[in-house]
PDB file of C-alpha atoms in Angstrom:
ATOM      1  CA  ALA I   1     -97.448  87.947-200.128  1.00 47.00           C
ATOM      2  CA  SER I   2     -93.666  88.077-200.043  1.00 51.00           C
ATOM      3  CA  ARG I   3     -92.094  91.163-198.493  1.00 62.00           C
ATOM      4  CA  ASN I   4     -88.594  90.160-199.624  1.00 63.00           C
ATOM      5  CA  ASP I   5     -87.753  89.072-196.078  1.00 68.00           C
ATOM      6  CA  CYS I   6     -88.274  85.310-196.285  1.00 74.00           C
ATOM      7  CA  THR I   7     -86.048  83.076-194.187  1.00 71.00           C
ATOM      8  CA  ILE I   8     -83.693  81.241-196.550  1.00 67.00           C
ATOM      9  CA  ASP I   9     -81.856  78.295-195.017  1.00 67.00           C
ATOM     10  CA  LYS I  10     -80.998  74.704-195.912  1.00 63.00           C
ATOM     11  CA  PHE I  11     -84.566  73.490-195.415  1.00 64.00           C
ATOM     12  CA  ARG I  12     -86.516  76.489-196.769  1.00 67.00           C
ATOM     13  CA  ARG I  13     -84.250  77.630-199.591  1.00 64.00           C
ATOM     14  CA  LYS I  14     -86.733  76.643-202.313  1.00 63.00           C
ATOM     15  CA  ASN I  15     -89.848  78.235-200.805  1.00 66.00           C
ATOM     16  CA  CYS I  16     -89.246  81.662-202.338  1.00 70.00           C
ATOM     17  CA  PRO I  17     -87.077  81.823-205.494  1.00 65.00           C
ATOM     18  CA  SER I  18     -86.981  85.625-205.379  1.00 66.00           C
ATOM     19  CA  CYS I  19     -85.557  85.812-201.864  1.00 71.00           C
ATOM     20  CA  ARG I  20     -83.184  82.922-202.584  1.00 68.00           C
ATOM     21  CA  LEU I  21     -81.777  84.736-205.607  1.00 69.00           C
ATOM     22  CA  ARG I  22     -81.435  87.912-203.552  1.00 68.00           C
ATOM     23  CA  LYS I  23     -79.511  86.043-200.849  1.00 69.00           C
ATOM     24  CA  CYS I  24     -77.287  84.363-203.429  1.00 66.00           C
ATOM     25  CA  TYR I  25     -76.705  87.720-205.084  1.00 62.00           C
ATOM     26  CA  GLU I  26     -75.735  89.310-201.777  1.00 63.00           C
ATOM     27  CA  ALA I  27     -73.448  86.382-200.977  1.00 60.00           C
ATOM     28  CA  GLY I  28     -71.772  86.690-204.333  1.00 54.00           C
ATOM     29  CA  MET I  29     -70.899  90.266-203.544  1.00 48.00           C
ATOM     30  CA  THR I  30     -68.884  89.267-200.509  1.00 42.00           C
ATOM     31  CA  LEU I  31     -67.417  85.844-201.262  1.00 41.00           C
ATOM     32  CA  GLY I  32     -64.018  87.191-202.168  1.00 39.00           C
ATOM     33  CA  ALA I  33     -64.847  88.435-205.636  1.00 39.00           C
ATOM     34  CA  ARG I  34     -61.841  90.022-207.298  1.00 40.00           C
ATOM     35  CA  LYS I  35     -61.875  93.807-206.999  1.00 39.00           C
ATOM     36  CA  LEU I  36     -60.829  95.380-210.265  1.00 40.00           C
ATOM     37  CA  LYS I  37     -59.319  98.782-209.779  1.00 40.00           C
ATOM     38  CA  LYS I  38     -59.137 101.734-212.101  1.00 42.00           C
ATOM     39  CA  LEU I  39     -61.641 100.322-214.556  1.00 45.00           C
ATOM     40  CA  GLY I  40     -62.674 103.837-215.389  1.00 44.00           C
ATOM     41  CA  ASN I  41     -59.357 104.286-217.188  1.00 46.00           C
ATOM     42  CA  LEU I  42     -59.699 101.058-219.159  1.00 49.00           C
ATOM     43  CA  LYS I  43     -61.305 102.467-222.267  1.00 44.00           C
ATOM     44  CA  ALA I  44     -59.038 105.476-222.410  1.00 43.00           C
ATOM     45  CA  GLN I  45     -55.942 103.307-222.031  1.00 51.00           C
ATOM     46  CA  GLU I  46     -57.103 100.948-224.778  1.00 51.00           C
ATOM     47  CA  GLU I  47     -57.710 103.849-227.126  1.00 47.00           C
ATOM     48  CA  LEU I  48     -54.317 105.403-226.379  1.00 45.00           C
ATOM     49  CA  GLU I  49     -52.391 102.169-226.749  1.00 51.00           C
ATOM     50  CA  GLY I  50     -54.422 100.739-229.613  1.00 52.00           C
ATOM     51  CA  SER I  51     -54.612 103.810-231.854  1.00 46.00           C
ATOM     52  CA  PRO I  52     -52.071 104.095-234.709  1.00 47.00           C
ATOM     53  CA  SER I  53     -49.340 106.680-234.411  1.00 44.00           C
ATOM     54  CA  GLN I  54     -50.232 110.040-235.897  1.00 44.00           C
ATOM     55  CA  GLY I  55     -46.686 111.348-235.987  1.00 44.00           C
ATOM     56  CA  ASP I  56     -46.333 110.763-239.724  1.00 46.00           C
ATOM     57  CA  GLY I  57     -49.799 112.076-240.533  1.00 44.00           C
ATOM     58  CA  ARG I  58     -50.785 108.864-242.342  1.00 45.00           C
ATOM     59  CA  GLU I  59     -54.021 106.912-241.925  1.00 46.00           C
ATOM     60  CA  MET I  60     -54.787 103.259-242.569  1.00 44.00           C
ATOM     61  CA  THR I  61     -56.290 102.709-245.999  1.00 44.00           C
ATOM     62  CA  PRO I  62     -58.573  99.932-247.268  1.00 48.00           C
ATOM     63  CA  ASN I  63     -55.687  98.758-249.477  1.00 51.00           C
ATOM     64  CA  MET I  64     -53.576  97.537-246.547  1.00 47.00           C
ATOM     65  CA  SER I  65     -52.394  93.964-246.991  1.00 50.00           C
ATOM     66  CA  LEU I  66     -53.533  91.131-244.733  1.00 48.00           C
ATOM     67  CA  THR I  67     -50.029  90.902-243.292  1.00 50.00           C
ATOM     68  CA  GLN I  68     -50.160  94.557-242.301  1.00 48.00           C
ATOM     69  CA  LEU I  69     -53.604  94.167-240.736  1.00 45.00           C
ATOM     70  CA  GLU I  70     -52.429  91.197-238.696  1.00 50.00           C
ATOM     71  CA  GLY I  71     -49.898  93.484-237.067  1.00 45.00           C
ATOM     72  CA  TYR I  72     -52.733  95.415-235.441  1.00 42.00           C
ATOM     73  CA  SER I  73     -54.192  93.616-232.459  1.00 52.00           C
ATOM     74  CA  CYS I  74     -56.547  94.714-229.728  1.00 51.00           C
ATOM     75  CA  GLN I  75     -54.890  95.450-226.443  1.00 57.00           C
ATOM     76  CA  PRO I  76     -55.370  92.460-224.123  1.00 80.00           C
ATOM     77  CA  ILE I  77     -56.444  94.457-221.075  1.00 88.00           C
ATOM     78  CA  PHE I  78     -60.122  93.538-221.225  1.00 88.00           C
ATOM     79  CA  LEU I  79     -59.314  89.967-222.229  1.00 91.00           C
ATOM     80  CA  ASN I  80     -56.953  89.640-219.268  1.00 92.00           C
ATOM     81  CA  VAL I  81     -59.795  90.713-216.994  1.00 93.00           C
ATOM     82  CA  LEU I  82     -62.135  88.094-218.480  1.00 94.00           C
ATOM     83  CA  GLU I  83     -59.523  85.375-218.066  1.00 94.00           C
ATOM     84  CA  ALA I  84     -58.907  86.384-214.451  1.00 95.00           C
ATOM     85  CA  ILE I  85     -62.576  86.331-213.439  1.00 96.00           C
ATOM     86  CA  GLU I  86     -63.640  83.206-215.349  1.00 96.00           C
ATOM     87  CA  PRO I  87     -65.357  80.901-212.817  1.00 95.00           C
ATOM     88  CA  VAL I  88     -63.881  77.547-211.897  1.00 95.00           C
ATOM     89  CA  VAL I  89     -65.627  74.397-213.076  1.00 95.00           C
ATOM     90  CA  VAL I  90     -68.115  73.288-210.412  1.00 96.00           C
ATOM     91  CA  CYS I  91     -68.983  69.680-209.591  1.00 97.00           C
ATOM     92  CA  ALA I  92     -72.605  68.637-209.160  1.00 97.00           C
ATOM     93  CA  GLY I  93     -72.047  66.179-206.327  1.00 96.00           C
ATOM     94  CA  HIS I  94     -73.692  63.473-208.431  1.00 97.00           C
ATOM     95  CA  ASP I  95     -73.270  59.844-207.370  1.00 96.00           C
ATOM     96  CA  ASN I  96     -72.475  57.990-210.587  1.00 95.00           C
ATOM     97  CA  ASN I  97     -72.748  54.632-208.825  1.00 95.00           C
ATOM     98  CA  GLN I  98     -76.508  54.891-208.432  1.00 93.00           C
ATOM     99  CA  PRO I  99     -78.878  53.986-211.293  1.00 95.00           C
ATOM    100  CA  ASP I 100     -79.893  56.821-213.581  1.00 96.00           C
ATOM    101  CA  SER I 101     -83.469  57.981-213.172  1.00 96.00           C
ATOM    102  CA  PHE I 102     -85.439  61.116-213.905  1.00 96.00           C
ATOM    103  CA  ALA I 103     -85.564  62.106-210.224  1.00 96.00           C
ATOM    104  CA  VAL I 104     -81.863  61.490-209.598  1.00 96.00           C
ATOM    105  CA  LEU I 105     -80.676  63.335-212.707  1.00 97.00           C
ATOM    106  CA  LEU I 106     -83.015  66.271-212.126  1.00 96.00           C
ATOM    107  CA  SER I 107     -81.937  66.547-208.495  1.00 96.00           C
ATOM    108  CA  SER I 108     -78.273  66.647-209.522  1.00 97.00           C
ATOM    109  CA  LEU I 109     -78.974  69.282-212.182  1.00 97.00           C
ATOM    110  CA  ASN I 110     -80.808  71.433-209.631  1.00 96.00           C
ATOM    111  CA  GLU I 111     -77.940  71.128-207.175  1.00 97.00           C
ATOM    112  CA  LEU I 112     -75.437  72.018-209.888  1.00 97.00           C
ATOM    113  CA  GLY I 113     -77.513  75.042-210.890  1.00 96.00           C
ATOM    114  CA  GLU I 114     -77.535  76.362-207.332  1.00 96.00           C
ATOM    115  CA  ARG I 115     -73.776  75.966-207.025  1.00 96.00           C
ATOM    116  CA  GLN I 116     -73.105  77.597-210.377  1.00 97.00           C
ATOM    117  CA  LEU I 117     -75.438  80.511-209.650  1.00 96.00           C
ATOM    118  CA  VAL I 118     -73.160  81.738-206.869  1.00 95.00           C
ATOM    119  CA  HIS I 119     -70.229  81.788-209.284  1.00 96.00           C
ATOM    120  CA  VAL I 120     -72.287  83.513-211.984  1.00 96.00           C
ATOM    121  CA  VAL I 121     -73.098  86.323-209.561  1.00 95.00           C
ATOM    122  CA  LYS I 122     -69.449  86.718-208.554  1.00 96.00           C
ATOM    123  CA  TRP I 123     -68.395  86.715-212.209  1.00 97.00           C
ATOM    124  CA  ALA I 124     -70.970  89.335-213.154  1.00 96.00           C
ATOM    125  CA  LYS I 125     -69.985  91.597-210.263  1.00 95.00           C
ATOM    126  CA  ALA I 126     -66.380  91.505-211.482  1.00 96.00           C
ATOM    127  CA  LEU I 127     -67.234  92.464-215.072  1.00 95.00           C
ATOM    128  CA  PRO I 128     -65.963  95.939-215.986  1.00 92.00           C
ATOM    129  CA  GLY I 129     -68.784  98.441-215.661  1.00 92.00           C
ATOM    130  CA  PHE I 130     -71.297  96.075-214.063  1.00 94.00           C
ATOM    131  CA  ARG I 131     -71.040  97.698-210.642  1.00 93.00           C
ATOM    132  CA  ASN I 132     -71.901 101.034-212.214  1.00 95.00           C
ATOM    133  CA  LEU I 133     -75.451  99.786-212.733  1.00 94.00           C
ATOM    134  CA  HIS I 134     -78.097 100.356-210.083  1.00 94.00           C
ATOM    135  CA  VAL I 135     -78.427  97.353-207.767  1.00 93.00           C
ATOM    136  CA  SER I 136     -81.948  96.589-209.001  1.00 94.00           C
ATOM    137  CA  ASP I 137     -80.690  96.662-212.594  1.00 95.00           C
ATOM    138  CA  GLN I 138     -77.838  94.335-211.677  1.00 94.00           C
ATOM    139  CA  MET I 139     -80.284  91.835-210.217  1.00 93.00           C
ATOM    140  CA  THR I 140     -82.556  92.125-213.252  1.00 95.00           C
ATOM    141  CA  VAL I 141     -79.671  91.427-215.627  1.00 95.00           C
ATOM    142  CA  ILE I 142     -78.685  88.344-213.633  1.00 94.00           C
ATOM    143  CA  GLN I 143     -82.272  87.114-213.363  1.00 93.00           C
ATOM    144  CA  TYR I 144     -82.706  87.190-217.138  1.00 95.00           C
ATOM    145  CA  SER I 145     -79.275  85.860-218.127  1.00 95.00           C
ATOM    146  CA  TRP I 146     -78.080  83.285-215.569  1.00 95.00           C
ATOM    147  CA  MET I 147     -79.614  80.303-217.357  1.00 95.00           C
ATOM    148  CA  GLY I 148     -78.268  81.367-220.740  1.00 96.00           C
ATOM    149  CA  LEU I 149     -74.807  81.894-219.273  1.00 97.00           C
ATOM    150  CA  MET I 150     -74.786  78.437-217.701  1.00 97.00           C
ATOM    151  CA  ILE I 151     -75.912  76.741-220.922  1.00 97.00           C
ATOM    152  CA  PHE I 152     -73.402  78.709-222.993  1.00 97.00           C
ATOM    153  CA  ALA I 153     -70.559  77.714-220.665  1.00 98.00           C
ATOM    154  CA  MET I 154     -71.747  74.107-220.603  1.00 98.00           C
ATOM    155  CA  GLY I 155     -71.702  74.052-224.401  1.00 98.00           C
ATOM    156  CA  TRP I 156     -68.102  75.219-224.359  1.00 98.00           C
ATOM    157  CA  ARG I 157     -67.096  72.580-221.795  1.00 98.00           C
ATOM    158  CA  SER I 158     -68.795  69.917-223.916  1.00 98.00           C
ATOM    159  CA  PHE I 159     -66.848  71.061-226.963  1.00 98.00           C
ATOM    160  CA  LYS I 160     -63.507  71.158-225.175  1.00 97.00           C
ATOM    161  CA  ASN I 161     -63.821  68.016-223.046  1.00 98.00           C
ATOM    162  CA  VAL I 162     -65.889  65.512-225.059  1.00 97.00           C
ATOM    163  CA  ASN I 163     -65.800  66.987-228.571  1.00 96.00           C
ATOM    164  CA  SER I 164     -69.526  67.859-228.368  1.00 97.00           C
ATOM    165  CA  ARG I 165     -70.501  64.168-228.342  1.00 97.00           C
ATOM    166  CA  MET I 166     -72.135  64.504-224.922  1.00 98.00           C
ATOM    167  CA  LEU I 167     -73.263  67.269-222.572  1.00 98.00           C
ATOM    168  CA  TYR I 168     -70.548  68.098-220.047  1.00 98.00           C
ATOM    169  CA  PHE I 169     -72.640  69.681-217.293  1.00 98.00           C
ATOM    170  CA  ALA I 170     -69.925  68.971-214.726  1.00 98.00           C
ATOM    171  CA  PRO I 171     -66.951  66.625-214.324  1.00 98.00           C
ATOM    172  CA  ASP I 172     -69.199  64.280-212.360  1.00 98.00           C
ATOM    173  CA  LEU I 173     -72.347  64.823-214.450  1.00 98.00           C
ATOM    174  CA  VAL I 174     -71.960  64.086-218.171  1.00 98.00           C
ATOM    175  CA  PHE I 175     -75.070  63.326-220.221  1.00 98.00           C
ATOM    176  CA  ASN I 176     -74.833  60.673-222.944  1.00 97.00           C
ATOM    177  CA  GLU I 177     -77.776  59.700-225.170  1.00 97.00           C
ATOM    178  CA  TYR I 178     -79.181  57.421-222.485  1.00 97.00           C
ATOM    179  CA  ARG I 179     -79.183  60.119-219.820  1.00 98.00           C
ATOM    180  CA  MET I 180     -80.665  62.619-222.245  1.00 98.00           C
ATOM    181  CA  HIS I 181     -83.649  60.318-222.666  1.00 97.00           C
ATOM    182  CA  LYS I 182     -83.898  59.461-218.963  1.00 97.00           C
ATOM    183  CA  SER I 183     -83.965  63.158-218.050  1.00 96.00           C
ATOM    184  CA  ARG I 184     -87.205  63.553-220.053  1.00 95.00           C
ATOM    185  CA  MET I 185     -85.799  66.598-221.831  1.00 96.00           C
ATOM    186  CA  TYR I 186     -84.191  64.941-224.826  1.00 97.00           C
ATOM    187  CA  SER I 187     -85.199  67.640-227.317  1.00 96.00           C
ATOM    188  CA  GLN I 188     -83.687  70.350-225.106  1.00 97.00           C
ATOM    189  CA  CYS I 189     -80.499  68.295-224.741  1.00 97.00           C
ATOM    190  CA  VAL I 190     -80.222  67.946-228.513  1.00 97.00           C
ATOM    191  CA  ARG I 191     -80.452  71.717-228.925  1.00 97.00           C
ATOM    192  CA  MET I 192     -77.793  72.244-226.267  1.00 97.00           C
ATOM    193  CA  ARG I 193     -75.550  69.715-228.001  1.00 98.00           C
ATOM    194  CA  HIS I 194     -76.071  71.569-231.262  1.00 98.00           C
ATOM    195  CA  LEU I 195     -74.858  74.748-229.550  1.00 96.00           C
ATOM    196  CA  SER I 196     -71.738  72.891-228.470  1.00 97.00           C
ATOM    197  CA  GLN I 197     -71.156  71.651-232.008  1.00 97.00           C
ATOM    198  CA  GLU I 198     -71.352  75.221-233.286  1.00 97.00           C
ATOM    199  CA  PHE I 199     -68.178  76.054-231.358  1.00 96.00           C
ATOM    200  CA  GLY I 200     -66.329  73.462-233.418  1.00 95.00           C
ATOM    201  CA  TRP I 201     -67.898  74.391-236.747  1.00 96.00           C
ATOM    202  CA  LEU I 202     -67.042  78.054-236.202  1.00 96.00           C
ATOM    203  CA  GLN I 203     -63.587  77.207-234.793  1.00 95.00           C
ATOM    204  CA  ILE I 204     -64.149  79.429-231.778  1.00 95.00           C
ATOM    205  CA  THR I 205     -61.009  80.138-229.747  1.00 95.00           C
ATOM    206  CA  PRO I 206     -60.956  80.333-225.929  1.00 95.00           C
ATOM    207  CA  GLU I 207     -60.466  84.098-226.163  1.00 94.00           C
ATOM    208  CA  GLU I 208     -63.467  84.461-228.468  1.00 94.00           C
ATOM    209  CA  PHE I 209     -65.568  82.355-226.113  1.00 96.00           C
ATOM    210  CA  LEU I 210     -64.771  84.633-223.170  1.00 95.00           C
ATOM    211  CA  CYS I 211     -65.704  87.733-225.170  1.00 93.00           C
ATOM    212  CA  MET I 212     -68.920  86.177-226.500  1.00 94.00           C
ATOM    213  CA  LYS I 213     -69.933  85.133-223.003  1.00 95.00           C
ATOM    214  CA  ALA I 214     -69.402  88.635-221.632  1.00 91.00           C
TER     215      ALA I 214
END
């Protein structure tokens, strides 16, 4: 039975998923993740700057015009944080000169997932309030959300880069209809493409995407 002390190296990294995730999590804590200071004052500052002036004793009423409402905007502090910590786009290391096959495509997807997982951990650790959680809770959150986060981000890349016509896993790994079939997970690919199409149908902005992802 695992005692959470398995040796994780290049040749044995897939023997114990639990220990591999723990090592990746620990690496993500020290790979230069941006340290956000004074996050405890974030909410208070937003409330102070975003609240309407009370000097005239007036309150907003439901009868305010759309033009007046448009003058009120959320303070961009939290959004600035999300923009600053958004991970870079990672390449899969896929060789597009070799013939597509189930084994080749799956291997490239696995490699891409491992590379992206490190960035997901770093991103999560930089989220306001995440470090306030107990370490075990932090790991649990990542364990249950990393796949969803990767798919959500991939859907956005597909929408922005190829207009949701294909699945933009990485700059060097784009799935067209042929690759969807060759991967033996065509139905899953169709659902992921549908997610990407939803971004266009709903006219999601980059700022809205960042907030939805967080």
